[in-house]
CSV table of C-alpha atoms in Angstrom, one decimal:
chain,number,residue,atom,x,y,z
A,1,MET,CA,-95.8,175.0,88.2
A,2,VAL,CA,-95.9,178.3,86.5
A,3,GLU,CA,-95.6,177.5,82.8
A,4,LEU,CA,-94.2,180.8,81.7
A,5,THR,CA,-93.6,183.7,84.0
A,6,GLU,CA,-95.1,187.1,83.5
A,7,LEU,CA,-91.7,188.5,82.9
A,8,MET,CA,-91.3,187.1,79.5
A,9,LYS,CA,-94.4,188.9,78.3
A,10,ASN,CA,-92.7,192.2,79.3
A,11,GLU,CA,-91.1,193.6,76.1
A,12,VAL,CA,-88.4,195.5,77.9
A,13,PHE,CA,-87.4,192.4,79.7
A,14,MET,CA,-87.3,190.4,76.5
A,15,ALA,CA,-85.1,193.0,74.9
A,16,PHE,CA,-82.8,192.9,77.9
A,17,ALA,CA,-82.7,189.1,77.6
A,18,SER,CA,-81.7,189.2,73.9
A,19,TYR,CA,-79.0,191.9,74.2
A,20,THR,CA,-77.6,190.4,77.3
A,21,THR,CA,-77.3,187.0,75.7
A,22,ILE,CA,-75.6,188.5,72.7
A,23,ILE,CA,-73.0,190.4,74.8
A,24,LEU,CA,-72.3,187.5,77.1
A,25,SER,CA,-71.8,185.2,74.1
A,26,LYS,CA,-69.3,187.8,72.7
A,27,MET,CA,-67.5,187.8,76.1
A,28,MET,CA,-67.3,184.0,76.1
A,29,PHE,CA,-65.7,184.2,72.6
A,30,MET,CA,-62.7,185.9,74.3
A,31,SER,CA,-61.9,182.6,76.1
A,32,THR,CA,-61.7,180.9,72.7
A,33,ALA,CA,-59.5,183.7,71.3
A,34,THR,CA,-57.1,183.3,74.3
A,35,ALA,CA,-56.9,179.6,73.7
A,36,PHE,CA,-56.3,180.1,70.0
A,37,PHE,CA,-53.4,182.6,70.5
A,38,ARG,CA,-51.9,180.4,73.3
A,39,LEU,CA,-51.8,177.4,70.9
A,40,THR,CA,-50.7,179.2,67.7
A,41,ARG,CA,-48.0,181.3,69.6
A,42,LYS,CA,-47.1,178.5,72.0
A,43,ALA,CA,-47.3,180.7,75.1
A,44,PHE,CA,-48.8,178.8,78.1
A,45,ALA,CA,-49.3,179.5,81.8
A,46,ASN,CA,-49.4,175.9,83.1
A,47,PRO,CA,-46.7,173.2,82.6
A,48,GLU,CA,-49.4,170.6,82.0
A,49,ASP,CA,-50.7,172.6,79.0
A,50,CYS,CA,-47.5,172.3,77.0
A,51,ALA,CA,-46.5,168.8,78.1
A,52,ASN,CA,-47.0,167.3,74.6
A,53,PHE,CA,-44.6,169.9,73.1
A,54,GLY,CA,-41.7,168.2,74.9
A,55,LYS,CA,-40.4,167.1,78.2
A,56,GLY,CA,-38.6,168.8,81.0
A,57,GLU,CA,-36.4,171.8,80.1
A,58,ASN,CA,-37.7,171.7,76.5
A,59,ALA,CA,-41.2,172.3,77.7
A,60,LYS,CA,-40.3,175.2,80.0
A,61,LYS,CA,-39.6,177.6,77.1
A,62,TYR,CA,-43.3,177.5,76.3
A,63,LEU,CA,-44.2,178.8,79.8
A,64,ARG,CA,-44.0,182.4,78.8
A,65,THR,CA,-46.2,185.5,78.3
A,66,ASP,CA,-46.9,186.7,74.8
A,67,ASP,CA,-48.0,190.3,73.8
A,68,LYS,CA,-51.0,189.2,71.8
A,69,VAL,CA,-52.2,186.7,74.4
A,70,GLU,CA,-51.9,189.3,77.2
A,71,ARG,CA,-53.8,191.8,75.0
A,72,VAL,CA,-56.7,189.4,74.6
A,73,ARG,CA,-56.7,188.7,78.3
A,74,ARG,CA,-56.8,192.4,79.1
A,75,ALA,CA,-59.7,192.9,76.7
A,76,HIS,CA,-61.5,189.9,78.4
A,77,LEU,CA,-61.0,191.3,81.9
A,78,ASN,CA,-62.2,194.7,80.7
A,79,ASP,CA,-65.3,193.0,79.4
A,80,LEU,CA,-65.9,191.3,82.8
A,81,GLU,CA,-65.4,194.6,84.6
A,82,ASN,CA,-68.0,196.4,82.5
A,83,ILE,CA,-70.5,193.6,81.6
A,84,VAL,CA,-71.1,192.6,85.3
A,85,PRO,CA,-72.4,196.1,86.2
A,86,PHE,CA,-74.5,196.1,83.0
A,87,LEU,CA,-75.9,192.7,83.9
A,88,GLY,CA,-76.9,193.7,87.5
A,89,ILE,CA,-78.0,197.3,86.8
A,90,GLY,CA,-79.6,196.5,83.5
A,91,LEU,CA,-81.7,193.7,85.0
A,92,LEU,CA,-83.0,195.9,87.8
A,93,TYR,CA,-83.6,198.8,85.3
A,94,SER,CA,-85.6,196.5,83.0
A,95,LEU,CA,-87.8,195.6,86.0
A,96,SER,CA,-88.3,199.2,87.0
A,97,GLY,CA,-90.8,199.9,84.1
A,98,PRO,CA,-88.8,202.1,81.8
A,99,ASP,CA,-90.0,203.4,78.4
A,100,LEU,CA,-89.5,200.6,75.8
A,101,SER,CA,-87.7,202.7,73.2
A,102,THR,CA,-85.4,204.4,75.8
A,103,ALA,CA,-84.5,201.0,77.2
A,104,ILE,CA,-83.7,199.5,73.8
A,105,LEU,CA,-81.6,202.5,72.9
A,106,HIS,CA,-79.6,201.9,76.1
A,107,PHE,CA,-79.1,198.2,75.4
A,108,ARG,CA,-78.1,198.8,71.7
A,109,LEU,CA,-75.6,201.5,72.6
A,110,PHE,CA,-74.0,199.3,75.2
A,111,VAL,CA,-73.8,196.2,73.1
A,112,GLY,CA,-72.5,198.2,70.1
A,113,ALA,CA,-69.9,200.0,72.3
A,114,ARG,CA,-68.6,196.8,73.8
A,115,ILE,CA,-68.3,195.1,70.4
A,116,TYR,CA,-66.4,198.1,69.1
A,117,HIS,CA,-64.2,198.1,72.2
A,118,THR,CA,-63.1,194.5,71.5
A,119,VAL,CA,-62.4,195.3,67.8
A,120,ALA,CA,-60.4,198.4,68.8
A,121,TYR,CA,-58.5,196.5,71.4
A,122,LEU,CA,-57.6,193.4,69.3
A,123,ILE,CA,-56.7,195.1,65.9
A,124,PRO,CA,-55.6,197.5,67.7
A,125,LEU,CA,-57.0,200.8,66.5
A,126,PRO,CA,-55.2,204.0,67.6
A,127,GLN,CA,-56.6,205.8,70.6
A,128,PRO,CA,-59.1,207.4,71.4
A,129,ASN,CA,-61.1,204.7,69.6
A,130,ARG,CA,-61.0,202.2,72.5
A,131,ALA,CA,-61.4,205.0,75.1
A,132,LEU,CA,-64.5,206.3,73.5
A,133,ALA,CA,-66.0,202.8,73.2
A,134,PHE,CA,-65.2,202.3,76.9
A,135,PHE,CA,-66.8,205.5,78.0
A,136,LEU,CA,-69.9,205.1,75.9
A,137,GLY,CA,-70.6,201.7,77.5
A,138,TYR,CA,-69.7,203.2,80.9
A,139,GLY,CA,-72.1,206.1,80.4
A,140,VAL,CA,-75.0,203.9,79.3
A,141,THR,CA,-74.7,201.8,82.5
A,142,PHE,CA,-74.5,205.0,84.7
A,143,SER,CA,-77.5,206.4,82.9
A,144,MET,CA,-79.5,203.3,83.9
A,145,ALA,CA,-78.1,203.4,87.5
A,146,TYR,CA,-79.1,207.1,87.8
A,147,ARG,CA,-82.6,206.4,86.7
A,148,LEU,CA,-82.9,203.5,89.1
A,149,LEU,CA,-81.6,205.4,92.1
A,150,LYS,CA,-83.7,208.5,91.2
A,151,SER,CA,-87.0,206.7,90.9
A,152,ARG,CA,-86.8,203.8,93.3
A,153,LEU,CA,-84.3,204.4,96.0
A,154,TYR,CA,-85.1,202.2,99.1
A,155,LEU,CA,-82.4,202.1,101.7
B,1,MET,CA,-95.8,193.8,100.1
B,2,VAL,CA,-95.7,190.6,98.0
B,3,GLU,CA,-94.9,187.9,100.6
B,4,LEU,CA,-93.4,185.5,98.2
B,5,THR,CA,-93.0,186.1,94.5
B,6,GLU,CA,-94.5,183.7,91.9
B,7,LEU,CA,-91.0,183.0,90.7
B,8,MET,CA,-90.2,180.8,93.7
B,9,LYS,CA,-93.2,178.5,92.8
B,10,ASN,CA,-91.5,177.9,89.5
B,11,GLU,CA,-89.6,174.6,89.7
B,12,VAL,CA,-87.0,175.5,87.0
B,13,PHE,CA,-86.3,178.8,88.8
B,14,MET,CA,-85.9,177.0,92.1
B,15,ALA,CA,-83.4,174.5,90.5
B,16,PHE,CA,-81.5,177.4,89.0
B,17,ALA,CA,-81.4,179.1,92.4
B,18,SER,CA,-80.0,176.0,94.1
B,19,TYR,CA,-77.3,175.1,91.5
B,20,THR,CA,-76.3,178.8,91.2
B,21,THR,CA,-75.9,179.1,94.9
B,22,ILE,CA,-73.7,176.0,95.0
B,23,ILE,CA,-71.4,177.1,92.1
B,24,LEU,CA,-71.1,180.6,93.5
B,25,SER,CA,-70.2,179.3,96.9
B,26,LYS,CA,-67.5,177.1,95.3
B,27,MET,CA,-66.1,180.1,93.5
B,28,MET,CA,-66.0,182.0,96.8
B,29,PHE,CA,-64.0,179.2,98.2
B,30,MET,CA,-61.2,180.1,95.8
B,31,SER,CA,-60.6,183.4,97.7
B,32,THR,CA,-60.0,181.3,100.9
B,33,ALA,CA,-57.7,179.0,98.9
B,34,THR,CA,-55.7,182.0,97.7
B,35,ALA,CA,-55.4,183.4,101.2
B,36,PHE,CA,-54.4,180.0,102.6
B,37,PHE,CA,-51.5,179.5,100.0
B,38,ARG,CA,-50.4,183.2,100.4
B,39,LEU,CA,-50.1,182.6,104.2
B,40,THR,CA,-48.5,179.1,104.2
B,41,ARG,CA,-46.1,179.9,101.3
B,42,LYS,CA,-45.5,183.5,102.5
B,43,ALA,CA,-46.1,185.1,99.1
B,44,PHE,CA,-47.9,188.4,99.3
B,45,ALA,CA,-48.9,191.2,96.9
B,46,ASN,CA,-49.1,194.1,99.3
B,47,PRO,CA,-46.5,195.4,101.8
B,48,GLU,CA,-49.1,195.8,104.6
B,49,ASP,CA,-50.0,192.1,104.3
B,50,CYS,CA,-46.6,190.9,105.5
B,51,ALA,CA,-45.8,193.7,107.9
B,52,ASN,CA,-45.8,191.4,110.9
B,53,PHE,CA,-43.2,189.1,109.3
B,54,GLY,CA,-40.5,191.7,109.6
B,55,LYS,CA,-39.7,195.3,109.0
B,56,GLY,CA,-38.2,197.1,105.9
B,57,GLU,CA,-35.9,195.0,103.7
B,58,ASN,CA,-36.8,191.9,105.7
B,59,ALA,CA,-40.4,192.2,104.7
B,60,LYS,CA,-39.7,192.9,101.0
B,61,LYS,CA,-38.7,189.3,100.4
B,62,TYR,CA,-42.3,188.2,101.0
B,63,LEU,CA,-43.6,190.5,98.2
B,64,ARG,CA,-43.2,187.8,95.5
B,65,THR,CA,-45.3,185.6,93.3
B,66,ASP,CA,-45.6,181.9,94.0
B,67,ASP,CA,-46.5,179.2,91.4
B,68,LYS,CA,-49.3,177.6,93.6
B,69,VAL,CA,-50.8,181.0,94.5
B,70,GLU,CA,-50.8,182.1,90.8
B,71,ARG,CA,-52.4,178.7,89.8
B,72,VAL,CA,-55.3,179.3,92.3
B,73,ARG,CA,-55.7,182.8,91.0
B,74,ARG,CA,-55.9,181.7,87.4
B,75,ALA,CA,-58.5,179.0,88.4
B,76,HIS,CA,-60.4,181.7,90.2
B,77,LEU,CA,-60.4,184.1,87.2
B,78,ASN,CA,-61.4,181.3,84.9
B,79,ASP,CA,-64.3,180.6,87.2
B,80,LEU,CA,-65.4,184.3,87.0
B,81,GLU,CA,-65.1,184.3,83.2
B,82,ASN,CA,-67.4,181.3,82.9
B,83,ILE,CA,-69.8,181.7,85.9
B,84,VAL,CA,-70.8,185.3,85.0
B,85,PRO,CA,-72.2,184.2,81.6
B,86,PHE,CA,-73.9,181.2,83.2
B,87,LEU,CA,-75.4,183.5,85.8
B,88,GLY,CA,-76.8,185.9,83.2
B,89,ILE,CA,-77.8,183.5,80.5
B,90,GLY,CA,-79.0,180.8,83.0
B,91,LEU,CA,-81.3,183.3,84.7
B,92,LEU,CA,-82.9,184.4,81.5
B,93,TYR,CA,-83.1,180.8,80.2
B,94,SER,CA,-84.9,179.8,83.5
B,95,LEU,CA,-87.5,182.5,83.0
B,96,SER,CA,-88.1,181.5,79.4
B,97,GLY,CA,-90.1,178.4,80.3
B,98,PRO,CA,-87.8,175.5,79.4
B,99,ASP,CA,-88.6,171.9,80.0
B,100,LEU,CA,-87.8,171.1,83.7
B,101,SER,CA,-85.7,167.9,83.1
B,102,THR,CA,-83.8,169.6,80.2
B,103,ALA,CA,-83.1,172.6,82.4
B,104,ILE,CA,-81.9,170.5,85.4
B,105,LEU,CA,-79.6,168.5,83.0
B,106,HIS,CA,-78.0,171.8,81.9
B,107,PHE,CA,-77.5,173.0,85.5
B,108,ARG,CA,-76.1,169.7,86.7
B,109,LEU,CA,-73.6,169.4,83.8
B,110,PHE,CA,-72.4,173.0,84.3
B,111,VAL,CA,-71.9,172.6,88.0
B,112,GLY,CA,-70.2,169.2,87.7
B,113,ALA,CA,-68.0,170.5,84.9
B,114,ARG,CA,-66.8,173.6,86.9
B,115,ILE,CA,-66.1,171.6,90.0
B,116,TYR,CA,-64.1,169.1,88.0
B,117,HIS,CA,-62.3,172.0,86.3
B,118,THR,CA,-61.2,173.3,89.7
B,119,VAL,CA,-60.0,169.9,90.8
B,120,ALA,CA,-58.1,169.4,87.5
B,121,TYR,CA,-56.5,172.8,87.8
B,122,LEU,CA,-55.4,172.6,91.4
B,123,ILE,CA,-54.1,169.0,91.6
B,124,PRO,CA,-53.2,169.4,88.6
B,125,LEU,CA,-54.4,166.6,86.4
B,126,PRO,CA,-52.8,166.1,83.0
B,127,GLN,CA,-54.5,167.7,80.0
B,128,PRO,CA,-57.0,167.3,78.4
B,129,ASN,CA,-58.9,166.9,81.8
B,130,ARG,CA,-59.1,170.6,82.4
B,131,ALA,CA,-59.8,171.5,78.7
B,132,LEU,CA,-62.7,169.0,78.6
B,133,ALA,CA,-64.2,170.3,81.8
B,134,PHE,CA,-63.9,173.9,80.4
B,135,PHE,CA,-65.5,173.1,77.1
B,136,LEU,CA,-68.3,171.1,78.7
B,137,GLY,CA,-69.3,174.1,80.9
B,138,TYR,CA,-68.8,176.4,77.9
B,139,GLY,CA,-71.1,174.2,75.7
B,140,VAL,CA,-73.8,174.1,78.3
B,141,THR,CA,-73.9,177.9,78.5
B,142,PHE,CA,-74.0,178.2,74.7
B,143,SER,CA,-76.8,175.7,74.5
B,144,MET,CA,-78.9,177.8,76.8
B,145,ALA,CA,-77.9,181.0,74.9
B,146,TYR,CA,-78.9,179.3,71.6
B,147,ARG,CA,-82.3,178.3,73.0
B,148,LEU,CA,-82.9,181.9,74.3
B,149,LEU,CA,-82.0,183.6,71.0
B,150,LYS,CA,-83.9,181.1,68.9
B,151,SER,CA,-87.2,181.3,70.8
B,152,ARG,CA,-87.3,184.8,72.2
B,153,LEU,CA,-85.2,187.2,70.1
B,154,TYR,CA,-86.4,190.7,70.5
B,155,LEU,CA,-84.0,193.3,69.2
C,1,MET,CA,-97.1,194.8,77.9
C,2,VAL,CA,-96.8,194.5,81.6
C,3,GLU,CA,-96.4,198.2,82.7
C,4,LEU,CA,-94.6,197.4,86.0
C,5,THR,CA,-93.8,194.0,87.3
C,6,GLU,CA,-94.9,192.7,90.6
C,7,LEU,CA,-91.3,192.5,91.7
C,8,MET,CA,-90.9,196.3,92.1
C,9,LYS,CA,-93.8,196.3,94.6
C,10,ASN,CA,-91.7,193.9,96.8
C,11,GLU,CA,-89.8,195.9,99.4
C,12,VAL,CA,-87.0,193.4,99.8
C,13,PHE,CA,-86.4,193.4,96.0
C,14,MET,CA,-86.5,197.2,95.9
C,15,ALA,CA,-83.9,197.4,98.7
C,16,PHE,CA,-81.7,194.8,96.9
C,17,ALA,CA,-82.0,196.9,93.7
C,18,SER,CA,-80.9,200.1,95.5
C,19,TYR,CA,-77.9,198.6,97.4
C,20,THR,CA,-76.8,196.6,94.3
C,21,THR,CA,-76.9,199.7,92.1
C,22,ILE,CA,-74.8,201.6,94.7
C,23,ILE,CA,-72.1,198.9,95.0
C,24,LEU,CA,-71.9,198.3,91.3
C,25,SER,CA,-71.5,202.0,90.7
C,26,LYS,CA,-68.7,202.0,93.3
C,27,MET,CA,-67.0,199.1,91.5
C,28,MET,CA,-67.3,201.0,88.2
C,29,PHE,CA,-65.5,203.9,89.8
C,30,MET,CA,-62.4,201.6,90.1
C,31,SER,CA,-62.1,201.7,86.3
C,32,THR,CA,-61.9,205.5,86.4
C,33,ALA,CA,-59.3,205.3,89.3
C,34,THR,CA,-57.2,203.0,87.2
C,35,ALA,CA,-57.3,205.3,84.2
C,36,PHE,CA,-56.5,208.3,86.5
C,37,PHE,CA,-53.4,206.7,88.0
C,38,ARG,CA,-52.3,205.3,84.5
C,39,LEU,CA,-52.4,208.9,83.1
C,40,THR,CA,-50.9,210.8,86.1
C,41,ARG,CA,-48.1,208.2,86.7
C,42,LYS,CA,-47.6,207.5,83.0
C,43,ALA,CA,-47.8,203.7,83.3
C,44,PHE,CA,-49.6,202.0,80.4
C,45,ALA,CA,-50.3,198.4,79.3
C,46,ASN,CA,-50.8,199.1,75.6
C,47,PRO,CA,-48.4,200.9,73.1
C,48,GLU,CA,-51.4,202.7,71.5
C,49,ASP,CA,-52.3,204.3,74.9
C,50,CYS,CA,-49.1,206.3,75.2
C,51,ALA,CA,-48.5,207.0,71.5
C,52,ASN,CA,-48.9,210.8,72.0
C,53,PHE,CA,-46.2,210.9,74.7
C,54,GLY,CA,-43.6,210.2,72.1
C,55,LYS,CA,-42.6,207.9,69.2
C,56,GLY,CA,-40.8,204.5,69.1
C,57,GLU,CA,-38.2,203.9,71.9
C,58,ASN,CA,-39.3,207.0,73.7
C,59,ALA,CA,-42.8,205.7,74.1
C,60,LYS,CA,-41.7,202.3,75.3
C,61,LYS,CA,-40.6,203.6,78.7
C,62,TYR,CA,-44.2,204.2,79.5
C,63,LEU,CA,-45.1,200.6,79.0
C,64,ARG,CA,-44.5,199.6,82.6
C,65,THR,CA,-46.3,198.6,85.7
C,66,ASP,CA,-46.7,201.0,88.6
C,67,ASP,CA,-47.3,200.0,92.3
C,68,LYS,CA,-50.3,202.3,92.7
C,69,VAL,CA,-51.9,201.2,89.4
C,70,GLU,CA,-51.5,197.5,90.3
C,71,ARG,CA,-53.0,198.2,93.7
C,72,VAL,CA,-56.1,199.7,92.2
C,73,ARG,CA,-56.3,196.8,89.8
C,74,ARG,CA,-56.1,194.2,92.6
C,75,ALA,CA,-58.8,196.1,94.5
C,76,HIS,CA,-61.0,196.1,91.4
C,77,LEU,CA,-60.5,192.4,90.8
C,78,ASN,CA,-61.3,191.6,94.4
C,79,ASP,CA,-64.5,193.6,94.0
C,80,LEU,CA,-65.4,191.6,91.0
C,81,GLU,CA,-64.7,188.3,92.8
C,82,ASN,CA,-66.9,189.3,95.7
C,83,ILE,CA,-69.7,191.4,94.1
C,84,VAL,CA,-70.5,188.7,91.5
C,85,PRO,CA,-71.5,186.1,94.2
C,86,PHE,CA,-73.4,188.9,96.0
C,87,LEU,CA,-75.3,189.7,92.8
C,88,GLY,CA,-76.3,186.2,92.1
C,89,ILE,CA,-77.0,184.9,95.6
C,90,GLY,CA,-78.5,188.2,96.7
C,91,LEU,CA,-81.0,188.3,93.8
C,92,LEU,CA,-82.1,184.7,94.6
C,93,TYR,CA,-82.2,185.4,98.3
C,94,SER,CA,-84.4,188.6,97.7
C,95,LEU,CA,-86.9,186.5,95.7
C,96,SER,CA,-87.0,183.8,98.4
C,97,GLY,CA,-89.2,185.9,100.7
C,98,PRO,CA,-86.8,186.8,103.6
C,99,ASP,CA,-87.8,189.1,106.4
C,100,LEU,CA,-87.4,192.7,105.3
C,101,SER,CA,-85.3,194.0,108.2
C,102,THR,CA,-83.0,190.9,108.1
C,103,ALA,CA,-82.5,191.4,104.3
C,104,ILE,CA,-81.7,195.1,104.6
C,105,LEU,CA,-79.2,194.3,107.4
C,106,HIS,CA,-77.4,191.9,105.0
C,107,PHE,CA,-77.4,194.4,102.2
C,108,ARG,CA,-76.2,197.3,104.4
C,109,LEU,CA,-73.4,195.2,106.0
C,110,PHE,CA,-72.2,194.0,102.5
C,111,VAL,CA,-72.2,197.5,100.9
C,112,GLY,CA,-70.5,199.0,104.0
C,113,ALA,CA,-67.9,196.2,104.1
C,114,ARG,CA,-67.0,196.6,100.4
C,115,ILE,CA,-66.7,200.4,100.6
C,116,TYR,CA,-64.4,200.0,103.7
C,117,HIS,CA,-62.4,197.3,101.8
C,118,THR,CA,-61.7,199.7,99.0
C,119,VAL,CA,-60.7,202.6,101.4
C,120,ALA,CA,-58.5,200.2,103.3
C,121,TYR,CA,-56.9,198.9,100.1
C,122,LEU,CA,-56.2,202.3,98.4
C,123,ILE,CA,-54.9,204.4,101.4
C,124,PRO,CA,-53.6,201.6,102.4
C,125,LEU,CA,-54.7,201.1,106.1
C,126,PRO,CA,-52.6,198.5,108.1
C,127,GLN,CA,-53.9,195.0,108.3
C,128,PRO,CA,-56.2,193.5,109.6
C,129,ASN,CA,-58.5,196.4,108.4
C,130,ARG,CA,-58.8,195.1,104.8
C,131,ALA,CA,-59.0,191.4,105.9
C,132,LEU,CA,-61.8,192.2,108.3
C,133,ALA,CA,-63.7,194.1,105.6
C,134,PHE,CA,-63.2,191.2,103.2
C,135,PHE,CA,-64.4,188.6,105.6
C,136,LEU,CA,-67.5,190.6,106.7
C,137,GLY,CA,-68.7,190.9,103.1
C,138,TYR,CA,-67.8,187.2,102.5
C,139,GLY,CA,-69.8,186.2,105.6
C,140,VAL,CA,-72.8,188.2,104.6
C,141,THR,CA,-72.9,186.4,101.2
C,142,PHE,CA,-72.5,183.0,102.8
C,143,SER,CA,-75.3,183.8,105.3
C,144,MET,CA,-77.7,184.5,102.4
C,145,ALA,CA,-76.4,181.3,100.5
C,146,TYR,CA,-77.0,179.2,103.7
C,147,ARG,CA,-80.6,180.5,104.0
C,148,LEU,CA,-81.3,179.8,100.4
C,149,LEU,CA,-79.9,176.2,100.4
C,150,LYS,CA,-81.6,175.5,103.8
C,151,SER,CA,-85.0,176.6,102.8
C,152,ARG,CA,-85.3,176.0,99.1
C,153,LEU,CA,-82.9,173.3,97.9
C,154,TYR,CA,-84.2,171.8,94.7
C,155,LEU,CA,-81.6,169.6,93.0
């Protein structure tokens, strides 16, 4: 058995691992936020979830959508749509031997932009706060994709 | 060309590869389940999907939502929201040199919890069956994230 | 610091990196398409997004769903549901030492199928164009999962 792979001696890869773990943990927090707002605002999607609030017709009134719950869910889905490309492209970029400080700048900007995106979505802040946060994260991922395709295209 | 990378000699990594492939295959099965219920319950999202059930106004009645279809779609989205963090964090955790039996315990609990979550969602079982399955999988991912950030933080 | 990992000397891995970067970039394009149709068709999900189209009641009429916007969003979600398994299973498959030409055939078919799926969804083309594209991508991912589980199962 290989006790510790070479990868974890690579500083870029370790930085990628740290920032990725942070941003995925933040994304997971959105599930808790959805559950919190569903419970406090009594807005559920499944009959079995509100069964202990009453029986039959009485329970049905809790099967509804709520503005705040839907807002958290949209923020969560937007996270998924943007963090999945970061995960894939960032992993391959980290393995492609980039300059350490350039790589860390990319990771920091992405993580910062996505955290600001969530804050701007949930408060909510007036536009273009959320749009700018979105496009900053988007641009960081494209910058890594561009570098990958430019230097190591193999089709 | 490197015939076989060192990674695949690493037992933790091989276990991660096996459990991940199983849980991703399970998630892909949700697409088939959605298609199955859309066809048997005649509830479609796109006009072109029900074109051979009739023309014009006759076809429009199939453009509707169905409780069972929406339930499968929610289970599928919940899978995505939880399996993506497991994929990213689990990969980095596997490369960080954890103890083999601890790692396998994490992977088994996660895969078991997510399969039970799907069963509890689709039958459906009364709560808190689904909630417990959700939080077990959630806790496993956080436990790996915690170990990663504690031992190898590099910001 | 390891200047360049062994992985990037592996041709299968480099091919995986190239095709993955292309298909993830295509998926990211869906966000731009959603934003484009939301702006041109004035159909928004959040009050703050249409604040500069008018105040109060006047702005509320833009908080609506639009067929074209919902179509792009469904195509985007379908991408996520299929590209995430490809990302996870494809990465592990690439590390399992497959034959180079077989691997490249898998990657090319998947990327081609998903691009055709998007075209068939957005125009839209009559069925079964989209269904066939979906099942081709689905089959490619299952073929890689099958090879992984057959050759390297470690539970």
